[in-house]
mmCIF file of C-alpha atoms in Angstrom:
data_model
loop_
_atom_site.group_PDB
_atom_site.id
_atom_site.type_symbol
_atom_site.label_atom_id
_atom_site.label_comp_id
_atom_site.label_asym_id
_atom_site.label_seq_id
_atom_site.Cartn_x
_atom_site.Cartn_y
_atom_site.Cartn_z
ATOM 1 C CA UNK A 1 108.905 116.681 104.033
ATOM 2 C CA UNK A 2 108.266 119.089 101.177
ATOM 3 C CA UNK A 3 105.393 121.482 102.054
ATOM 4 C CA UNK A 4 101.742 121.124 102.904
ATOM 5 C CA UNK A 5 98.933 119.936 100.465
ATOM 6 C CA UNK A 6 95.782 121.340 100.023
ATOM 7 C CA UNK A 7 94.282 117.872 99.259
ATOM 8 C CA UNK A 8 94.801 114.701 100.880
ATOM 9 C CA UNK A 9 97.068 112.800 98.623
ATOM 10 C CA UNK A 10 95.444 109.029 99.694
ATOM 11 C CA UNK A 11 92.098 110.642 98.370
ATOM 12 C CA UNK A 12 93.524 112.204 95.407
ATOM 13 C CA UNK A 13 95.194 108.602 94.477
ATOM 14 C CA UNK A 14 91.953 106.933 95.113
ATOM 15 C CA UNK A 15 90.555 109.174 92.651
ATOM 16 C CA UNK A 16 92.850 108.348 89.904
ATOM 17 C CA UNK A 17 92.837 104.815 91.129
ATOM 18 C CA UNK A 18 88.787 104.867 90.681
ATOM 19 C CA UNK A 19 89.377 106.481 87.234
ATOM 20 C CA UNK A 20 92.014 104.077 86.117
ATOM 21 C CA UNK A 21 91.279 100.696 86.950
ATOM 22 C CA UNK A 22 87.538 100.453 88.507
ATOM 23 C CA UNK A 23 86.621 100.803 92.027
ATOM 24 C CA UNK A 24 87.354 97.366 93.370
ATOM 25 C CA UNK A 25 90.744 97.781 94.797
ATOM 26 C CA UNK A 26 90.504 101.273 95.436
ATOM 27 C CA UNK A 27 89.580 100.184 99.744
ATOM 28 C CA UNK A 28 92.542 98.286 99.823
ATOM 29 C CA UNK A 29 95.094 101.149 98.361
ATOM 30 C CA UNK A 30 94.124 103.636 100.660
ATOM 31 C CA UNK A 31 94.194 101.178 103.746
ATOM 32 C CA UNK A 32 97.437 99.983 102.825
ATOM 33 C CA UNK A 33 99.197 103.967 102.104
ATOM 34 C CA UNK A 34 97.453 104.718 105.167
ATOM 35 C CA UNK A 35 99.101 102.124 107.466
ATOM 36 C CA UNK A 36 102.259 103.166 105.513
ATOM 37 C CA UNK A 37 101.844 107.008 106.518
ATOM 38 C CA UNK A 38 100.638 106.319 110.018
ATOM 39 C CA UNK A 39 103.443 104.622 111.226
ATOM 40 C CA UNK A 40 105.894 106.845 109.659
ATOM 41 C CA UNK A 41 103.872 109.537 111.846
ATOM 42 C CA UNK A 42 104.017 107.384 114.856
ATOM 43 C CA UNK A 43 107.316 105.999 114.681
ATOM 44 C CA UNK A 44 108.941 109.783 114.291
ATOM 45 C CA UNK A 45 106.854 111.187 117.153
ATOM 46 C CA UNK A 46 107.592 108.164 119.222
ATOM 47 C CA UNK A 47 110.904 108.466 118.836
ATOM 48 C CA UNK A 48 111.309 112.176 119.519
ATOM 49 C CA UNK A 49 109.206 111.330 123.255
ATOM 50 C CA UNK A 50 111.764 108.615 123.736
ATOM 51 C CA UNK A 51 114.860 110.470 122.592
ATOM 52 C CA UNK A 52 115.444 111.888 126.837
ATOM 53 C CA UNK A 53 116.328 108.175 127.317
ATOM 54 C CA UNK A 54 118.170 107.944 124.114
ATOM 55 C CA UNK A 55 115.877 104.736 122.814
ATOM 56 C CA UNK A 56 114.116 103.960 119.990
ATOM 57 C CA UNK A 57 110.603 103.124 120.576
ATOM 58 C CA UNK A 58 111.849 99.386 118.694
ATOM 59 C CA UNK A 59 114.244 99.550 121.854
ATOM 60 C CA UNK A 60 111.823 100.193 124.379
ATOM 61 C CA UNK A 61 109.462 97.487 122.908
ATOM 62 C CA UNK A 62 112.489 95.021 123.779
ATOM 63 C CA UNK A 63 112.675 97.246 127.697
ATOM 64 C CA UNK A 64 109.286 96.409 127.892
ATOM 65 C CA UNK A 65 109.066 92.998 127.339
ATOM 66 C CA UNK A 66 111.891 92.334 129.893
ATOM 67 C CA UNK A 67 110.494 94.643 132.248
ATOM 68 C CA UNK A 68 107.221 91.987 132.705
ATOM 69 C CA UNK A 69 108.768 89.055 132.386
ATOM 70 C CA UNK A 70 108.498 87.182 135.427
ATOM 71 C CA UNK A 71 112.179 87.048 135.760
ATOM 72 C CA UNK A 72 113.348 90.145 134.607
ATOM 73 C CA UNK A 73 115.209 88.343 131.718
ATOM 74 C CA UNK A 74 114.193 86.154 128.472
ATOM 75 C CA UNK A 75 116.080 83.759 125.450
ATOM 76 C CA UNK A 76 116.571 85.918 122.940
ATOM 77 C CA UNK A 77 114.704 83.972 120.497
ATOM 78 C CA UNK A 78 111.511 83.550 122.798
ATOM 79 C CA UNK A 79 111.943 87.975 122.470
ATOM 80 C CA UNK A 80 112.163 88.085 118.966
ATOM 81 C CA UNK A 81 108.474 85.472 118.989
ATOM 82 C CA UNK A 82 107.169 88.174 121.447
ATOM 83 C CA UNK A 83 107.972 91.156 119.536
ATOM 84 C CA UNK A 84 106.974 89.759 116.189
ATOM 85 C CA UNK A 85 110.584 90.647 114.699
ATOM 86 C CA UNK A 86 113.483 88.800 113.427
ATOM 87 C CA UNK A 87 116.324 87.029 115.581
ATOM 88 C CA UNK A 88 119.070 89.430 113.830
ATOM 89 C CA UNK A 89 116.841 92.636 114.861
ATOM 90 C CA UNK A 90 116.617 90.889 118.654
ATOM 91 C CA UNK A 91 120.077 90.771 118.031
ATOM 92 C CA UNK A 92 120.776 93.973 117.285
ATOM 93 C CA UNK A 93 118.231 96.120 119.912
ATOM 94 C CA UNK A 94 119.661 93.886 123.102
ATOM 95 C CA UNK A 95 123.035 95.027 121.934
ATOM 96 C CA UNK A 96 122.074 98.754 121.821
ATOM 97 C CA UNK A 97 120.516 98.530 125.141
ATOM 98 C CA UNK A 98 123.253 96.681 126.278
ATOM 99 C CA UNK A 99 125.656 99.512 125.280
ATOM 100 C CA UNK A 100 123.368 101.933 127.260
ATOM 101 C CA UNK A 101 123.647 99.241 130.720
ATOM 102 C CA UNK A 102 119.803 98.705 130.496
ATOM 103 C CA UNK A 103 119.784 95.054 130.025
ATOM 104 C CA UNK A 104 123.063 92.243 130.388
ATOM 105 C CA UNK A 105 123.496 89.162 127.927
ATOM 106 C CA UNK A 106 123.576 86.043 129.815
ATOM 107 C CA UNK A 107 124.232 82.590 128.898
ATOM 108 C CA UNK A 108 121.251 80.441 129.856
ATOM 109 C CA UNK A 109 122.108 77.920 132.684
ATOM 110 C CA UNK A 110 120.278 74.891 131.136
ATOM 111 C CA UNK A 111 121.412 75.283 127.738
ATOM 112 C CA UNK A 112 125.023 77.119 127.139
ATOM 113 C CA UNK A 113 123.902 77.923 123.623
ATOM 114 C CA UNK A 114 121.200 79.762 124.372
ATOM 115 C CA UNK A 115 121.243 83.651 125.107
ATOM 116 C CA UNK A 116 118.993 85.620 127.372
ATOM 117 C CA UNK A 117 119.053 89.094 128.081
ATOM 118 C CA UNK A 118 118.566 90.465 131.312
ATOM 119 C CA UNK A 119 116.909 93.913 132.550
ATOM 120 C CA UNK A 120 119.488 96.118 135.124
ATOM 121 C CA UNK A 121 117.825 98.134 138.028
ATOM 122 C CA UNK A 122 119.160 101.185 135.424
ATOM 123 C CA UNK A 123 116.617 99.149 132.850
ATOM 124 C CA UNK A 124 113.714 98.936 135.007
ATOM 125 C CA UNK A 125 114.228 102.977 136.121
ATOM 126 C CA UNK A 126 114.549 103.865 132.470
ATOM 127 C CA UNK A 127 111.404 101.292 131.602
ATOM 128 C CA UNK A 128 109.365 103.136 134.563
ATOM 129 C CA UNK A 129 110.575 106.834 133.163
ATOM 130 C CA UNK A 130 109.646 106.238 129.335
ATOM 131 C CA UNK A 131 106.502 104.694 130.115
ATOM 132 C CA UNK A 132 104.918 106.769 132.059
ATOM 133 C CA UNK A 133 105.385 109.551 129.268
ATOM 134 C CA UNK A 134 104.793 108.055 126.982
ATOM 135 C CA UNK A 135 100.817 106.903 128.365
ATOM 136 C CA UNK A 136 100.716 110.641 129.443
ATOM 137 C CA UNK A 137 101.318 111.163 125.667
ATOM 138 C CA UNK A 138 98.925 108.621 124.823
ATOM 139 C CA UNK A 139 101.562 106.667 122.299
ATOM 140 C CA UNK A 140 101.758 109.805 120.345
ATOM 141 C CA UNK A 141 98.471 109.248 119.144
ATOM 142 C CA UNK A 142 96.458 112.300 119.206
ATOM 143 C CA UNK A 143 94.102 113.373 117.588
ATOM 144 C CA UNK A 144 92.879 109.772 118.123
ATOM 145 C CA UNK A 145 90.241 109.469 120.639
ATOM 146 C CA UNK A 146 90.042 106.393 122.531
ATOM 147 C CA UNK A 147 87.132 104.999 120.208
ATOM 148 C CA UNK A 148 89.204 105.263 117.290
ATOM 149 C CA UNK A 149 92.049 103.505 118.444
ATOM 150 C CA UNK A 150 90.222 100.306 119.829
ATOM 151 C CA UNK A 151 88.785 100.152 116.577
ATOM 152 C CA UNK A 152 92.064 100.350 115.016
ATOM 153 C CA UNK A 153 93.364 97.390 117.354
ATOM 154 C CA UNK A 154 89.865 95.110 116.509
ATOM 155 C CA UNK A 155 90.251 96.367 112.420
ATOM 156 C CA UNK A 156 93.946 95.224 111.951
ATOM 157 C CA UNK A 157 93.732 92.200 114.545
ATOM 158 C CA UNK A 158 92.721 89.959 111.490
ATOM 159 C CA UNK A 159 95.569 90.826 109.762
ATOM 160 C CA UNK A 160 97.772 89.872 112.419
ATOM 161 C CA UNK A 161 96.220 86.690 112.632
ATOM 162 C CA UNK A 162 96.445 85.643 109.190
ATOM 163 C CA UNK A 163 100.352 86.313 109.167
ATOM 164 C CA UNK A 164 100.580 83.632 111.715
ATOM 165 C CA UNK A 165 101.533 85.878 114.804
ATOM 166 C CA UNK A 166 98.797 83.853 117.035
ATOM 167 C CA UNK A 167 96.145 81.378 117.108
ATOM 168 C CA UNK A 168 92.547 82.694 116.487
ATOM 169 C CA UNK A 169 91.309 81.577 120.128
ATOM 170 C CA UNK B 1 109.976 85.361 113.146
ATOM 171 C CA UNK B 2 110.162 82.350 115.859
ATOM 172 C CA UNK B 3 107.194 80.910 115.816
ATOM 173 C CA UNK B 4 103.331 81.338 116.555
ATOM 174 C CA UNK B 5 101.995 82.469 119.909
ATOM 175 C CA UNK B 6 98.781 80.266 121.333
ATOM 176 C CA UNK B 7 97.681 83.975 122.390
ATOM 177 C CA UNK B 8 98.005 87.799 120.986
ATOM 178 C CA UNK B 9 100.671 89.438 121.981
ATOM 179 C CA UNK B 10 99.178 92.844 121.937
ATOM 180 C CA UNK B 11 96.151 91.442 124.095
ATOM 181 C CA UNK B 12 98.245 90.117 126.543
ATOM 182 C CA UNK B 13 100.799 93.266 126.391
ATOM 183 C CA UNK B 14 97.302 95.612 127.283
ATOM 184 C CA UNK B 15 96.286 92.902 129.903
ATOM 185 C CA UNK B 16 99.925 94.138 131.792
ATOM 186 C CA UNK B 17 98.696 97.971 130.975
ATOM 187 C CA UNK B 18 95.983 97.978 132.510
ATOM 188 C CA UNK B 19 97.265 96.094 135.370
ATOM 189 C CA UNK B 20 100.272 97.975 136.445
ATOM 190 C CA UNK B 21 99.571 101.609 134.734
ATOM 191 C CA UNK B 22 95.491 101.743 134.867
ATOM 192 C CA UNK B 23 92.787 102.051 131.919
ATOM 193 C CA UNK B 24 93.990 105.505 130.314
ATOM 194 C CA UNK B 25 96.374 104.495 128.089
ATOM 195 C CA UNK B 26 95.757 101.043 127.079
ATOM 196 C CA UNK B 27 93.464 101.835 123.540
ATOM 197 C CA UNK B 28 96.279 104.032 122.332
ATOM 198 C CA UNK B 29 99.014 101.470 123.443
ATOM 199 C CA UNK B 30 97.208 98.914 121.382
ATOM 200 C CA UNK B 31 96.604 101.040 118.598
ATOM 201 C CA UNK B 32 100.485 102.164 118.279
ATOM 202 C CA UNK B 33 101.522 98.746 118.574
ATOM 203 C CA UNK B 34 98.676 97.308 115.683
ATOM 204 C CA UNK B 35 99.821 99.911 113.848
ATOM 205 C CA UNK B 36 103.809 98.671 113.977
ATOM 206 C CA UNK B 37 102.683 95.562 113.176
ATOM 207 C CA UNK B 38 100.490 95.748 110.606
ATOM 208 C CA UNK B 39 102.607 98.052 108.516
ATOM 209 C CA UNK B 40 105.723 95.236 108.827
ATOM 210 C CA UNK B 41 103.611 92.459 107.820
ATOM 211 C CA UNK B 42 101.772 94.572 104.795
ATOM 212 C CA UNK B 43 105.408 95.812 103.096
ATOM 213 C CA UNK B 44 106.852 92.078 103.577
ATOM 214 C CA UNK B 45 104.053 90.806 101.442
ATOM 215 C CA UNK B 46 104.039 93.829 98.997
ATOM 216 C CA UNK B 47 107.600 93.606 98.608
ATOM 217 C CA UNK B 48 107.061 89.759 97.458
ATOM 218 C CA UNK B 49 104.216 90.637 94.963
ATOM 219 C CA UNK B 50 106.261 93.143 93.647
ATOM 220 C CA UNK B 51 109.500 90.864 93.518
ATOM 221 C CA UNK B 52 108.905 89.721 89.933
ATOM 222 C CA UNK B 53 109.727 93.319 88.971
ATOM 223 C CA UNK B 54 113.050 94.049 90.975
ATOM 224 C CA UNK B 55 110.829 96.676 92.817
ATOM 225 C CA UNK B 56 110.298 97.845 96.144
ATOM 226 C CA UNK B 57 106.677 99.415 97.512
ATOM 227 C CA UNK B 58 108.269 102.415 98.324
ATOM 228 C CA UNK B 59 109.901 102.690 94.613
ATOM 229 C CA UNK B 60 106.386 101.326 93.132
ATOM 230 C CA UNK B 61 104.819 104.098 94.602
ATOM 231 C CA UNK B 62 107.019 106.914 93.623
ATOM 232 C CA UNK B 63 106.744 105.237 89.747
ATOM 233 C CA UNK B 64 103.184 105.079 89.616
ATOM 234 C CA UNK B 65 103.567 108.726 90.855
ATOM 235 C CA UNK B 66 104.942 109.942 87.886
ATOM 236 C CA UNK B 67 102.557 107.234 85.907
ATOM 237 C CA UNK B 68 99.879 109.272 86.690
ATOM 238 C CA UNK B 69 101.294 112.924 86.208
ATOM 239 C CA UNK B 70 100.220 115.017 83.350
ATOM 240 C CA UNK B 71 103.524 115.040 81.627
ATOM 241 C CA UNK B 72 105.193 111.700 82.941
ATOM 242 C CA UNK B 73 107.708 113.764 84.609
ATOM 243 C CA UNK B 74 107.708 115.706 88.316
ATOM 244 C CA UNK B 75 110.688 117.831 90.417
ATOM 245 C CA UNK B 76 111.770 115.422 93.368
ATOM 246 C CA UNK B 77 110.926 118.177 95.771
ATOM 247 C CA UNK B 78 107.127 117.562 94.463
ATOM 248 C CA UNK B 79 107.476 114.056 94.655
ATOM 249 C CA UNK B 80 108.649 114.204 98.534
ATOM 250 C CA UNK B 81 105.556 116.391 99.022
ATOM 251 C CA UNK B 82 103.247 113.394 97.429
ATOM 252 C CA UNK B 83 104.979 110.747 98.991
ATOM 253 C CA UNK B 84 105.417 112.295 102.457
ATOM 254 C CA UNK B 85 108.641 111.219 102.610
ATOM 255 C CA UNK B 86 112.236 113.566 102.722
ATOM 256 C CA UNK B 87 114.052 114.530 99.538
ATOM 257 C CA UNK B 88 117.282 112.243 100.454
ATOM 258 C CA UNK B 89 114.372 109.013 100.400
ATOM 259 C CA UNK B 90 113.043 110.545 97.082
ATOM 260 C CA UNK B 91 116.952 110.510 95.454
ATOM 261 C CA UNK B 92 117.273 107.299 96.882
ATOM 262 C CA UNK B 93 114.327 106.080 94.986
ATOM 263 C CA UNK B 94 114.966 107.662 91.655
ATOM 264 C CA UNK B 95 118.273 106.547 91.660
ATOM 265 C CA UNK B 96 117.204 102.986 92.040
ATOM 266 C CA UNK B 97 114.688 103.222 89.573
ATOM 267 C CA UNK B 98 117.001 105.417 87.081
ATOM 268 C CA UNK B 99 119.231 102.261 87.384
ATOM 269 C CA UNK B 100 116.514 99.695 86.321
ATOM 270 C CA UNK B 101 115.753 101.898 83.096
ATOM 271 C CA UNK B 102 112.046 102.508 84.824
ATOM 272 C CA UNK B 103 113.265 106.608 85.014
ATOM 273 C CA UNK B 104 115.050 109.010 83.940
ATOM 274 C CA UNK B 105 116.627 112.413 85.850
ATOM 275 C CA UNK B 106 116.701 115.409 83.614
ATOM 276 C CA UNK B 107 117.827 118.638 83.975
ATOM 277 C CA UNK B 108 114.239 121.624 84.654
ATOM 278 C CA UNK B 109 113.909 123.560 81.515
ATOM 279 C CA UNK B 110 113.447 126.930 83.713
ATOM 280 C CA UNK B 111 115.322 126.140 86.632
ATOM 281 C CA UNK B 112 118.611 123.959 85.898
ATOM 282 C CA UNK B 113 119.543 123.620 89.745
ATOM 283 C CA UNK B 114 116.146 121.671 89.955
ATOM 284 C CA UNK B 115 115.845 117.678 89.052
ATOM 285 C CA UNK B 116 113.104 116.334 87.129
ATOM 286 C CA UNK B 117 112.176 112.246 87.018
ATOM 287 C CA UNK B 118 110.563 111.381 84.144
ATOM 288 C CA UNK B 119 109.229 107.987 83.753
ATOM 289 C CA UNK B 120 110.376 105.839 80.844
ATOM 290 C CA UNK B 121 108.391 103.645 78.532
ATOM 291 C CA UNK B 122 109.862 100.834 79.918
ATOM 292 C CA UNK B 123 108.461 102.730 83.820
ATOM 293 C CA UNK B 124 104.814 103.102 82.052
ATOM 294 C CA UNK B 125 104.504 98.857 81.634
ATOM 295 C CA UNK B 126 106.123 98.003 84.789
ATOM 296 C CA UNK B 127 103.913 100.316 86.031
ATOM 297 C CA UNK B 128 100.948 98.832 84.765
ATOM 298 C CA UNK B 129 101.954 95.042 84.938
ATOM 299 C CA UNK B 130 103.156 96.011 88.592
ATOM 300 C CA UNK B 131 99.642 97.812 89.469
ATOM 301 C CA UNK B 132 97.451 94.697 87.782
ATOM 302 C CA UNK B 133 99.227 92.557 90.246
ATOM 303 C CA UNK B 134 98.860 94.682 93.283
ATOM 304 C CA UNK B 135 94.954 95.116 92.475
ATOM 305 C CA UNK B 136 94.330 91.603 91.844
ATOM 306 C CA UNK B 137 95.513 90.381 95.240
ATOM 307 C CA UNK B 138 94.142 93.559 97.202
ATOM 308 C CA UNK B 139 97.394 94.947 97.779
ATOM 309 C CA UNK B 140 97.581 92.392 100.383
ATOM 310 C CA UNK B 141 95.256 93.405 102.891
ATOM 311 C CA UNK B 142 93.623 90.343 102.752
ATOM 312 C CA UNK B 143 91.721 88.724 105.116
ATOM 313 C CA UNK B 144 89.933 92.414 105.434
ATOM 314 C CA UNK B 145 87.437 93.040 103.498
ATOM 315 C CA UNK B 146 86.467 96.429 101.492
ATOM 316 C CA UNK B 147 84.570 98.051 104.774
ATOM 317 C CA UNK B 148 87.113 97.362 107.099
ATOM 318 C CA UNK B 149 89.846 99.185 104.179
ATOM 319 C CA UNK B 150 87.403 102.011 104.295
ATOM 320 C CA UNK B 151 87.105 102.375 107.799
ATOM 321 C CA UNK B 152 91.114 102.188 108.513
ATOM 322 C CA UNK B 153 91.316 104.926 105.815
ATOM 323 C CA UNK B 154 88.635 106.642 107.715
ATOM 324 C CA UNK B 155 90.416 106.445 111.113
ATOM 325 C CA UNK B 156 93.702 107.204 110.622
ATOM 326 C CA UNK B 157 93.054 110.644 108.500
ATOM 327 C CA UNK B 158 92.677 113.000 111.868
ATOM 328 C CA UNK B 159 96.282 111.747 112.076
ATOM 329 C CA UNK B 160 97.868 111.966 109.183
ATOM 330 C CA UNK B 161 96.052 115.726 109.142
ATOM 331 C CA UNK B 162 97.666 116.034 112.136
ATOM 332 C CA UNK B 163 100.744 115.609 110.790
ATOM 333 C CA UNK B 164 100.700 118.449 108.587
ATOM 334 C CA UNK B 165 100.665 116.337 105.276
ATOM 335 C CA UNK B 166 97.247 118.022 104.274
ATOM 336 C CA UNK B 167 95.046 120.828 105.132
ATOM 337 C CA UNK B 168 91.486 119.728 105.900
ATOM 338 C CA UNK B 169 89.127 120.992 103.703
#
């Protein structure tokens, strides 16, 4: 980062967008920089609450999972459905946390092809530890009241739906 | 991605919150976790519009940066500060776009240890052909509509102020 602004870039864009090419897709440009910028926000301040455990908050997505899973351990493909991410990226975070002892790789009894990964009483310690700073920190969300951020789940849940993550129920 | 889920996965990841770890934290868990989401499914489609062009959204934006300059040309240390991204991201991005003709580095006039990107003619109608694509189809945001845009932008500026990318005014 370069240096604070004395203007909101999104608003000054929206200006020139306005200016440029009319006002209809104006909405959509600033929602879309603003999801851009907000996880870049959330994803570094995440990290930097997670770094005592030596994860990345993609990493402790993956704890997570395992951690309430009835069995403590999962196919690596039903993860990567669950986590909304590629098989390669499932791939590569069980290996990391495999590295650090939190979870083992197991061959699935039924089906010898099949992978699951498996939380480690170190996994479930480190799963409890994060967690509970990171709800103290409230996801590194602040200055986001409560009210904002349910709205932000209901406004985005659309979205989510139309890239096929779930069934509209 | 393995498949779709017959229920949300963030609903049914704040159904566990609340459960084992109480109310508090649950609207800001969600939140984080839209947020994740949202931005991976929003750059996989704007990296497909903008596929016809070679481009990237992160190199789209840094072009139409310099598009809308005064002189067509800006230091990378100002473009960081625009972008809200680090000057190693910014070189990154001017190199790739240096190599597809769409800019060119040049020495500062006043200051030769500083580098300037100046957009090329060849930049300017990318840029526009680029931006007449992105506008037409929302910049992907569909199926929200324009007051939904409006209220993400809305919500997620306390943050990004937060950040330090802007003072308020």
């Amino acid at each position: 980062m370069s240096g604070q602004l004395d203007f909101d870039p999104i608003a000054e864009a929206r200006r020139q967008w306005d200016e440029h090419w009319g006002p209809d897709a104006g909405p959509s440009m600033v929602a879309v920089t603003s999801v851009m910028r907000a996880y870049q926000v959330l994803l570094g301040r995440l990290n930097d609450l997670l770094a005592p455990w030596d994860l990345t908050f993609p990493q402790y997505e993956a704890l997570l999972l395992l951690f309430y899973s009835r069995r403590g351990s999962l196919p690596l493909g039903k993860m990567g459905a669950r986590l909304q991410v590629h098989r390669a990226s499932v791939t590569n975070v069980v290996d990391r946390l495999a590295e650090k002892g939190l979870v083992e790789r197991l061959a699935h009894e039924q089906d010898r092809r099949s992978v699951l990964a498996q939380i480690t009483p170190a996994g479930r310690r480190v799963a409890r530890a994060a967690t509970k700073r990171l709800n103290a920190e409230r996801f590194a969300t602040k200055p986001l009241g409560d009210t904002a951020c349910e709205q932000l789940f209901e406004l985005m849940r659309p979205l989510r739906a139309s890239a096929g993550d779930f069934r509209e129920s």
